[in-house]
Tab-separated table of N, CA and C in Angstrom:
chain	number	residue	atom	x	y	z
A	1	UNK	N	0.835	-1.186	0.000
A	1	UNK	CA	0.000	0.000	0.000
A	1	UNK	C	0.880	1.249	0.000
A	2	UNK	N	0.659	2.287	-0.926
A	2	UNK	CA	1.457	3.514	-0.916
A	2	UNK	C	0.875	4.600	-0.151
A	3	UNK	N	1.354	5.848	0.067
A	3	UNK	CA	0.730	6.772	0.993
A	3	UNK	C	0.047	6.870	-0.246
A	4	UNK	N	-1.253	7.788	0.483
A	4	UNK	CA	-2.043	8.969	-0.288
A	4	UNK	C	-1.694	10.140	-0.530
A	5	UNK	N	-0.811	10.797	0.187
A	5	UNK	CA	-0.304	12.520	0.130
A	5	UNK	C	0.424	12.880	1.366
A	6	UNK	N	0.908	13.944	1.103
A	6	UNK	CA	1.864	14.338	2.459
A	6	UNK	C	0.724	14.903	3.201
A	7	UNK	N	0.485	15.400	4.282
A	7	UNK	CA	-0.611	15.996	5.222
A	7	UNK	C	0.213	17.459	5.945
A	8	UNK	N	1.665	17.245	6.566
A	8	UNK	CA	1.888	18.723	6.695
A	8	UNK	C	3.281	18.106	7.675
A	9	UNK	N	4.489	19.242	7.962
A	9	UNK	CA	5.394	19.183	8.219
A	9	UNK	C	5.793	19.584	9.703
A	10	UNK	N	5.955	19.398	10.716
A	10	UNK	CA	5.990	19.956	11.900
A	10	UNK	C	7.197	20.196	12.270
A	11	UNK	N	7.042	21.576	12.851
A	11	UNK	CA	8.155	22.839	13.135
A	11	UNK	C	7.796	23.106	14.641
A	12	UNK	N	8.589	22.891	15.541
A	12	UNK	CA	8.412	23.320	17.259
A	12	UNK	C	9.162	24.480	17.279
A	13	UNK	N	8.906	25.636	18.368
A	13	UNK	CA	9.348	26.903	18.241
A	13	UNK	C	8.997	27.474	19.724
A	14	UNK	N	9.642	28.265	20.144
A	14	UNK	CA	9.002	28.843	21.359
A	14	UNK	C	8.715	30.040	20.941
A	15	UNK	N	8.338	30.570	19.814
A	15	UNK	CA	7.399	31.924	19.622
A	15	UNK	C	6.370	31.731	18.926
A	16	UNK	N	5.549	30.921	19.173
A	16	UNK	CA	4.176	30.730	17.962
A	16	UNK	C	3.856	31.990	17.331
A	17	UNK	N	3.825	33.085	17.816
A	17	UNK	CA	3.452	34.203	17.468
A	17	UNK	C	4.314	34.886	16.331
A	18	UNK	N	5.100	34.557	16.219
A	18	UNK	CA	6.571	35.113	15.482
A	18	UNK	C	6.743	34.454	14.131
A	19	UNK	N	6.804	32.939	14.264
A	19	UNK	CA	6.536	32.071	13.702
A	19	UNK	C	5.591	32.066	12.615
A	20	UNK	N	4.161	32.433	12.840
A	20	UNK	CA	2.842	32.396	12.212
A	20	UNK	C	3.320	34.010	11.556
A	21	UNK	N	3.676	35.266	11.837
A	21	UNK	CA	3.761	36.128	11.114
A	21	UNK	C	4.767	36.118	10.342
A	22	UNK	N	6.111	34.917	10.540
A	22	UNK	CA	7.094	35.385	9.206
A	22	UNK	C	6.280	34.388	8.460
A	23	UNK	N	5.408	32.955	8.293
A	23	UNK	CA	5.161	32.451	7.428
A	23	UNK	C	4.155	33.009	7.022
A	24	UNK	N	3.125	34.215	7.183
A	24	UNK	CA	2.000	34.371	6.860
A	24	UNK	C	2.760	35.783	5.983
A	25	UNK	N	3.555	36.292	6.254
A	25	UNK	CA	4.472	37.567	5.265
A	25	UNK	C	5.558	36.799	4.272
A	26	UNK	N	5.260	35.214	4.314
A	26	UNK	CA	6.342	34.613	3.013
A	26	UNK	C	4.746	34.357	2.014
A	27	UNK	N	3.621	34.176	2.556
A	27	UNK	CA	2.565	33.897	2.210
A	27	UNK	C	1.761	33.130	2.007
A	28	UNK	N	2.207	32.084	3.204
A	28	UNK	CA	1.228	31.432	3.783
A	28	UNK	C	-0.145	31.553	4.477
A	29	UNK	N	-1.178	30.775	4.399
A	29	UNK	CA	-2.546	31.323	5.019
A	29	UNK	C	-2.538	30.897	6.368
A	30	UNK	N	-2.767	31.467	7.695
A	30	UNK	CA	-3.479	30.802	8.789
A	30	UNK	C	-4.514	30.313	8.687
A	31	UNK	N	-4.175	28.369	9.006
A	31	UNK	CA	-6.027	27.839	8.411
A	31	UNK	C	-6.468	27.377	9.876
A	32	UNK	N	-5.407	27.576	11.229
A	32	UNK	CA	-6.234	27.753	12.308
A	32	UNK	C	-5.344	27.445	13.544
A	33	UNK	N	-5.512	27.821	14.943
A	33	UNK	CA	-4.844	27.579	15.963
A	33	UNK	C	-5.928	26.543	17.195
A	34	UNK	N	-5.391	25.797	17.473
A	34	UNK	CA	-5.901	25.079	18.859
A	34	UNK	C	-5.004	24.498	19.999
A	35	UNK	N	-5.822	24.326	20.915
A	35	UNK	CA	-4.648	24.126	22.202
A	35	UNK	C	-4.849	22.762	22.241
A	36	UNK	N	-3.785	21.852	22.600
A	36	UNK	CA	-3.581	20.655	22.292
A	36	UNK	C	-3.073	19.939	24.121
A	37	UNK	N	-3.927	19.475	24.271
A	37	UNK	CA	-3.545	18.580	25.471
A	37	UNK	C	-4.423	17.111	26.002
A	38	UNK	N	-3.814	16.633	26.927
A	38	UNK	CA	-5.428	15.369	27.089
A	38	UNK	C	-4.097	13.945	26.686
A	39	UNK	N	-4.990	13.254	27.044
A	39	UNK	CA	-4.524	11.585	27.716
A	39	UNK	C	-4.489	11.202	25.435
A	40	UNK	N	-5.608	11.637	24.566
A	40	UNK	CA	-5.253	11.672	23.365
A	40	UNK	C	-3.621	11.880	22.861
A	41	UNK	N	-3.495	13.354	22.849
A	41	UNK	CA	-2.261	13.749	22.596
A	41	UNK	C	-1.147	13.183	22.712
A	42	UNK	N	-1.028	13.149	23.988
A	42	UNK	CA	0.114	12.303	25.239
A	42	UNK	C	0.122	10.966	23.918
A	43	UNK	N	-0.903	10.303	24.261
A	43	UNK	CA	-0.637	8.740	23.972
A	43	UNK	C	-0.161	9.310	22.312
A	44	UNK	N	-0.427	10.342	21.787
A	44	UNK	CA	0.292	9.769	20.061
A	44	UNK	C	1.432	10.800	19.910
A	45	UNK	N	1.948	11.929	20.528
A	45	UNK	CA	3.487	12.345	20.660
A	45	UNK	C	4.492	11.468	21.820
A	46	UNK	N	3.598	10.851	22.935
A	46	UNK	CA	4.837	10.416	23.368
A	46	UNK	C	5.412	10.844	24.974
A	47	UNK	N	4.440	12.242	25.076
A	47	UNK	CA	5.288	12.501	25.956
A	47	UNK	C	3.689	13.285	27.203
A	48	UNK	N	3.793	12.134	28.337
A	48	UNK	CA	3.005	12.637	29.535
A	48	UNK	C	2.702	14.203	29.839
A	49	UNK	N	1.687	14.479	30.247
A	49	UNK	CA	1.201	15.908	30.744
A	49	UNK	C	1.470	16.861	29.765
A	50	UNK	N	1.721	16.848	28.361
A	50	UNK	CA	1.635	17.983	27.528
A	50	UNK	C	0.523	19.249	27.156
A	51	UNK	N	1.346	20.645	27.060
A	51	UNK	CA	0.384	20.996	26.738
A	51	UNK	C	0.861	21.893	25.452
A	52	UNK	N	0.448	22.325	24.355
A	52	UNK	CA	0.914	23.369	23.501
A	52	UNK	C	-0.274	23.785	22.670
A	53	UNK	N	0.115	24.768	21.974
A	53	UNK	CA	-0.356	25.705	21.425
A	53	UNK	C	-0.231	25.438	20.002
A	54	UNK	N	-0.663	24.935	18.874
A	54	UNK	CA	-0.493	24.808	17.860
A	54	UNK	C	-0.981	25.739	16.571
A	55	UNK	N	-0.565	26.432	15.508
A	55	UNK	CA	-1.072	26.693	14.016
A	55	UNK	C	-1.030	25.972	13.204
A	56	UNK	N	-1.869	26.100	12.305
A	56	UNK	CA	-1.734	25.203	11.081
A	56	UNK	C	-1.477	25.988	10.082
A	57	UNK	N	-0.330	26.146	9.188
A	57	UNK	CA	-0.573	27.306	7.853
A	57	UNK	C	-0.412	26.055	6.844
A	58	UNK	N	-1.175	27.141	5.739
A	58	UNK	CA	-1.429	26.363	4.780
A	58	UNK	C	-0.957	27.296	3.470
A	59	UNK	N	-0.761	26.639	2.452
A	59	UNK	CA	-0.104	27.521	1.295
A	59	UNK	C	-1.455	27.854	0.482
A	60	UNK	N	-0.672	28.550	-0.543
A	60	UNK	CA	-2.409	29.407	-1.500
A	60	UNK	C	-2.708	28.181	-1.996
A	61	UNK	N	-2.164	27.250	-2.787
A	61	UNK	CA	-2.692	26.499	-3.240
A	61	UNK	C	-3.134	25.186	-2.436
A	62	UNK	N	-3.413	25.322	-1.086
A	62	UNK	CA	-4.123	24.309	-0.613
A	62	UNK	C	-3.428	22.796	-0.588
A	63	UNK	N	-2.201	22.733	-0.615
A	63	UNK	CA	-1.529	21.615	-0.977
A	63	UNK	C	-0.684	21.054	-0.193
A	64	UNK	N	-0.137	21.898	0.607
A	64	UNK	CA	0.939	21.628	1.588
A	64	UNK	C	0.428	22.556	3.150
A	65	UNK	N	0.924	21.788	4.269
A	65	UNK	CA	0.880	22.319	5.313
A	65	UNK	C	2.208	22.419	6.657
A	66	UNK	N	2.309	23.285	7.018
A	66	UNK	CA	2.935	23.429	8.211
A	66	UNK	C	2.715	23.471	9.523
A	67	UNK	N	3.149	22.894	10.689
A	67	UNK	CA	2.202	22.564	12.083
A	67	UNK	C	3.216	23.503	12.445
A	68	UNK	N	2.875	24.717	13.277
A	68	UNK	CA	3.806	25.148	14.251
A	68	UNK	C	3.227	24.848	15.744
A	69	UNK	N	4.189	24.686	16.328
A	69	UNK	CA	4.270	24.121	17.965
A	69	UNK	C	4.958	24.825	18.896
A	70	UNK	N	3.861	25.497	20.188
A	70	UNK	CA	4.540	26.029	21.316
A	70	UNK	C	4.522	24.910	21.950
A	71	UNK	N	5.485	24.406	23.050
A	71	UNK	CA	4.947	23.348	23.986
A	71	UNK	C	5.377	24.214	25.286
A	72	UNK	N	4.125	24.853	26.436
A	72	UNK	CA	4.127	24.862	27.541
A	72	UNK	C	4.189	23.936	28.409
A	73	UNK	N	4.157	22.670	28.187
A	73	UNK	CA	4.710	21.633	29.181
A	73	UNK	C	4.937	20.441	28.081
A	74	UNK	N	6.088	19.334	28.226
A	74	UNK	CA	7.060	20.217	29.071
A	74	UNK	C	8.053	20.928	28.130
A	75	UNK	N	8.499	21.276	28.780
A	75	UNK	CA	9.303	22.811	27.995
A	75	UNK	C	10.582	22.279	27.265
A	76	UNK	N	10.662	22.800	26.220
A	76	UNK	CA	11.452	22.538	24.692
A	76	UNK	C	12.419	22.585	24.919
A	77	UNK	N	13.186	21.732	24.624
A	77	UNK	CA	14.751	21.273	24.516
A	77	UNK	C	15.485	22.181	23.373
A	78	UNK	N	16.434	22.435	23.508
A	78	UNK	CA	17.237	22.518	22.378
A	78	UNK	C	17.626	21.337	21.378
A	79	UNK	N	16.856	21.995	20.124
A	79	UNK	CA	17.510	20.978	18.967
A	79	UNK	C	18.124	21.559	17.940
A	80	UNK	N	19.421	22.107	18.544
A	80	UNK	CA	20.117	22.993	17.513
A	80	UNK	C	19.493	23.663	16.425
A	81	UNK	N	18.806	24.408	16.449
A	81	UNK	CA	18.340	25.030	15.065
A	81	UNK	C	18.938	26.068	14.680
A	82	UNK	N	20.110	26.291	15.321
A	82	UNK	CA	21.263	26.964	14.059
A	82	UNK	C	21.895	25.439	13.319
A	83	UNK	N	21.826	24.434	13.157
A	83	UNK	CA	22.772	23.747	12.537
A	83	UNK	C	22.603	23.841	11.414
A	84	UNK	N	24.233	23.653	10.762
A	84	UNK	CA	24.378	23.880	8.969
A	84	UNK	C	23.195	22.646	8.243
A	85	UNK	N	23.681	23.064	7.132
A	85	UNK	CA	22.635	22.267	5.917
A	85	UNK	C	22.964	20.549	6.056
A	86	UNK	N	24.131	20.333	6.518
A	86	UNK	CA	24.364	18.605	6.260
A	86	UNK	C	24.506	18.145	8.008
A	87	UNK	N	23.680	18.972	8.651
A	87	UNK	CA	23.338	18.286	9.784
A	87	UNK	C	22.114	17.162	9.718
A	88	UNK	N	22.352	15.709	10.451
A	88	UNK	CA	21.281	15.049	10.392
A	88	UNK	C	19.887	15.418	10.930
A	89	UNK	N	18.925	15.172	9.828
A	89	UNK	CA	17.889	15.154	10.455
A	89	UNK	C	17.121	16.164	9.081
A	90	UNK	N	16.219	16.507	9.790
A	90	UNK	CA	14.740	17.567	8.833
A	90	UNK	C	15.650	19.008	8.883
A	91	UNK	N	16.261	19.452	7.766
A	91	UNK	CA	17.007	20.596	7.800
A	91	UNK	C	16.253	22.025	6.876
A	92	UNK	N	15.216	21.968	6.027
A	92	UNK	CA	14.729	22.911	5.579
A	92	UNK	C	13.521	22.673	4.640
A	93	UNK	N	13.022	23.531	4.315
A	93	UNK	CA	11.608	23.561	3.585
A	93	UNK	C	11.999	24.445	2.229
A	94	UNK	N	11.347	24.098	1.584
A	94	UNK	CA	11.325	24.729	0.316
A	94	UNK	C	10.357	25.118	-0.595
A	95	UNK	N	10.248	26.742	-0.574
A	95	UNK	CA	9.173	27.448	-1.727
A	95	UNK	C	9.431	27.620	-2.810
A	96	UNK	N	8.250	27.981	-4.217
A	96	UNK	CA	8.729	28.705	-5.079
A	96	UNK	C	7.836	29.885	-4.836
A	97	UNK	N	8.806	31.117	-4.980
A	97	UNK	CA	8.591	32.086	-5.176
A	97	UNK	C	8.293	32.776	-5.964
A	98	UNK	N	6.959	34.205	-6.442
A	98	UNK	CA	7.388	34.915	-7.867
A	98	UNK	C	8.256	36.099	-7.894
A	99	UNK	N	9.013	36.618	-6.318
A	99	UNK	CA	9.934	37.461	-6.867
A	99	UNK	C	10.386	37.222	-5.300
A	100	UNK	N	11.794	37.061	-6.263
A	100	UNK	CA	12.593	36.545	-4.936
A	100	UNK	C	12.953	37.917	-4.076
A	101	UNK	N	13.667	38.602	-4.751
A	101	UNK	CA	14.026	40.334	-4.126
A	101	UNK	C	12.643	40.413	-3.357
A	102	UNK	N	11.588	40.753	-3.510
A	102	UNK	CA	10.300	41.338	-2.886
A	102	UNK	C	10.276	40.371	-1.781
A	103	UNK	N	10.191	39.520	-1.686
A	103	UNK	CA	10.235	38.092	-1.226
A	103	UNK	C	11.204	38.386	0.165
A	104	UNK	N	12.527	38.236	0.045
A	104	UNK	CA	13.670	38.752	1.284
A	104	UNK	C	13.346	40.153	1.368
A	105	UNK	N	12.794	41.024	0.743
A	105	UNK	CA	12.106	42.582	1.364
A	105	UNK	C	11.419	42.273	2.210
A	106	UNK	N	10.275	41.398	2.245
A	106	UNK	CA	9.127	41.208	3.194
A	106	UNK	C	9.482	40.840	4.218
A	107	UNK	N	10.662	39.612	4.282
A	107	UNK	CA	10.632	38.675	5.530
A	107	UNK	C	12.200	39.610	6.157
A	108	UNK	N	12.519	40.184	5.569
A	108	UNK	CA	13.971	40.406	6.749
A	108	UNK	C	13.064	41.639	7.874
A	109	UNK	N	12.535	41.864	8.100
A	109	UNK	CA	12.385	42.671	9.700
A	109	UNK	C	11.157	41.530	10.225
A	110	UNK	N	11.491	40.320	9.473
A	110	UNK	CA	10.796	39.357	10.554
A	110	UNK	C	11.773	38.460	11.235
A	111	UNK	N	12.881	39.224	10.807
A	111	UNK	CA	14.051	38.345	11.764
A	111	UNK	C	14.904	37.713	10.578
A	112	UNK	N	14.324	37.256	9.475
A	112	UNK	CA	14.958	35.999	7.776
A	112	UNK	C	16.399	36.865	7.522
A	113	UNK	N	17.787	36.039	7.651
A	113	UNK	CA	18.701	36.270	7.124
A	113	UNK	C	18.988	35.566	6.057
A	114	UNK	N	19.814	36.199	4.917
A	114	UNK	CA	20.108	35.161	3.991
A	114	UNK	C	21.457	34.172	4.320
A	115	UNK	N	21.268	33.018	4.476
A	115	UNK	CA	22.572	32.306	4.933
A	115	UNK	C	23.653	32.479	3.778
A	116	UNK	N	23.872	32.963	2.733
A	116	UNK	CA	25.465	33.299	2.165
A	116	UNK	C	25.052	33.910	1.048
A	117	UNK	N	24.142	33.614	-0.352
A	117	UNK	CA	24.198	34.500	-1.243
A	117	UNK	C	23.162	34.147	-1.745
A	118	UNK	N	22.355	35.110	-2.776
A	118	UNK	CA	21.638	34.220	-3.548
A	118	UNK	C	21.967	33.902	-4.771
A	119	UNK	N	22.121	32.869	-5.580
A	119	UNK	CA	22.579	32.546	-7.168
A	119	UNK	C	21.361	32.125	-8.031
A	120	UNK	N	22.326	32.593	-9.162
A	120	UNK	CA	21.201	31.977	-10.276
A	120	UNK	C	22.069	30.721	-11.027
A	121	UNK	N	21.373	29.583	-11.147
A	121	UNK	CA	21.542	28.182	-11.661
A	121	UNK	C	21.364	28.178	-12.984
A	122	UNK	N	22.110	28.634	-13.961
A	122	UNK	CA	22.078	28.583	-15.216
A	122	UNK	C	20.968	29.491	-15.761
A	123	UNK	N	20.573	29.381	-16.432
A	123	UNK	CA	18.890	30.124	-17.058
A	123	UNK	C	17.390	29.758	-16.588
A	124	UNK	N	17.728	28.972	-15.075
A	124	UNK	CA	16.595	28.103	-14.723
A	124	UNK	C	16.034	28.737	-13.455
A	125	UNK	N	16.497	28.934	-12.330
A	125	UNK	CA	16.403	30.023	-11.597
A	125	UNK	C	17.475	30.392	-10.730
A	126	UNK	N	16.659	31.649	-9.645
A	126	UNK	CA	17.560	32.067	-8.603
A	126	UNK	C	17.313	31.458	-7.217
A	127	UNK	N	18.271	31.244	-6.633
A	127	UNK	CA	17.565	30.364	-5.226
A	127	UNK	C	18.761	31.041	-3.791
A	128	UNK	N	18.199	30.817	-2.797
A	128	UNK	CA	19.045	30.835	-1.475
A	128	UNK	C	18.319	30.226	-0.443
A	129	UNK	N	19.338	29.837	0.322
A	129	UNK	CA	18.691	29.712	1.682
A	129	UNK	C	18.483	30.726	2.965
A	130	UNK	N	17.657	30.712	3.466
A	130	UNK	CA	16.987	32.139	4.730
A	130	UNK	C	16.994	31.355	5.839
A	131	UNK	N	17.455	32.164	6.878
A	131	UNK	CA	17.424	31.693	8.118
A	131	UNK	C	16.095	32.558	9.250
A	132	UNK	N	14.729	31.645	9.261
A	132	UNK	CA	13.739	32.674	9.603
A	132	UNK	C	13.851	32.621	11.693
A	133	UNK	N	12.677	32.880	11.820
A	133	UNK	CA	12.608	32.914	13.680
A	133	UNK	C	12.936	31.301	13.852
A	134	UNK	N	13.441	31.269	15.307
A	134	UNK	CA	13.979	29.921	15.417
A	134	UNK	C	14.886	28.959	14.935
A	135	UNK	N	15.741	29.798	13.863
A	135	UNK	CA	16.791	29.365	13.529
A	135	UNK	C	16.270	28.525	11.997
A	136	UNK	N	15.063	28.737	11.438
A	136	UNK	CA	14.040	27.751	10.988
A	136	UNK	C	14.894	27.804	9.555
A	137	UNK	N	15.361	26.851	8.372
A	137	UNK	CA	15.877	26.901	8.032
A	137	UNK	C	15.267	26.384	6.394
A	138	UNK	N	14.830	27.753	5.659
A	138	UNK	CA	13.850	27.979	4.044
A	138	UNK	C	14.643	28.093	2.564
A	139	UNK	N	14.555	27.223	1.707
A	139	UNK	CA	15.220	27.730	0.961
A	139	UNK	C	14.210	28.171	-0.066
A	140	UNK	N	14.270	29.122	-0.608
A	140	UNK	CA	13.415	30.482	-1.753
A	140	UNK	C	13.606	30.306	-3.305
A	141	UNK	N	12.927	29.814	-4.093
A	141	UNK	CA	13.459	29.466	-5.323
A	141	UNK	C	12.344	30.169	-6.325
A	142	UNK	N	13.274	31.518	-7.048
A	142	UNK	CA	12.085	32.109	-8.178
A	142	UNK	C	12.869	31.313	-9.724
A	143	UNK	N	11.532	30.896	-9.991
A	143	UNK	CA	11.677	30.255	-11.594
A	143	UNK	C	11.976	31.625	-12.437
A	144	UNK	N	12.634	31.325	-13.691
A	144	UNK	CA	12.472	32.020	-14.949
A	144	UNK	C	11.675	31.756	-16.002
A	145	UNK	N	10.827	32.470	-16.069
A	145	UNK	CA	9.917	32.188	-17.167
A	145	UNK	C	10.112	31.886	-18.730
């Protein structure tokens, strides 16, 4: 049996608030927030007495999703989220963009650095990677038409 579709990607953060406004200024939709706790939860993350705060964004085209996660109990570990690109594990997400310049205009006073440059890949496009709140780690790709 094969999957049916991806359902959405989960990102933990201790600023939900921060979080939901740099992805909603890259242009993502808020499709909703709820508080997440109960003997449910527990039994399918894993971990006793939880409680957090969750968003769901969703892209324009309805296709992909992102879970962001406060957890008020118990309280978030460090999982390096400055680490470079060939650290193990879930290291970045990836958009296409229609203008990349406008694009890093919007998100840098939401905290988005560009991690080294942006290039263009032959006649195909321009791409970089951004470092948003939480160390969260995006790479930005505008096609050429």
């Amino acid at each position: 049996m094969a999957i049916k579709s991806m359902h959405h990607v989960g990102v933990t953060v201790t600023d939900l608030a921060a979080a939901v406004a740099f992805f909603q200024e890259l242009g993502m939709e808020l499709e909703g927030k709820m508080h997440m706790e109960g003997a449910f939860v527990d039994g399918v993350i894993g971990l006793d007495g939880s409680r957090s705060e969750i968003a769901m964004m969703r892209t324009p085209d309805d296709r992909y999703r992102i879970e962001l996660s406060e957890f008020q109990t118990p309280q978030s570990i460090d999982g390096s989220a400055r680490s470079p690109i060939h650290a193990l594990g879930l290291r970045h997400i990836a958009f296409v963009v229609d203008d990349l310049d406008d694009t890093l205009d919007r998100l840098r006073p939401h905290g988005a650095e560009v991690v080294k440059n942006v290039e263009t890949y032959q006649d195909i496009l321009r791409t970089c990677y951004v470092r948003g709140p939480e160390g969260i780690l995006i790479e930005l790709c505008e096609y050429f038409s």
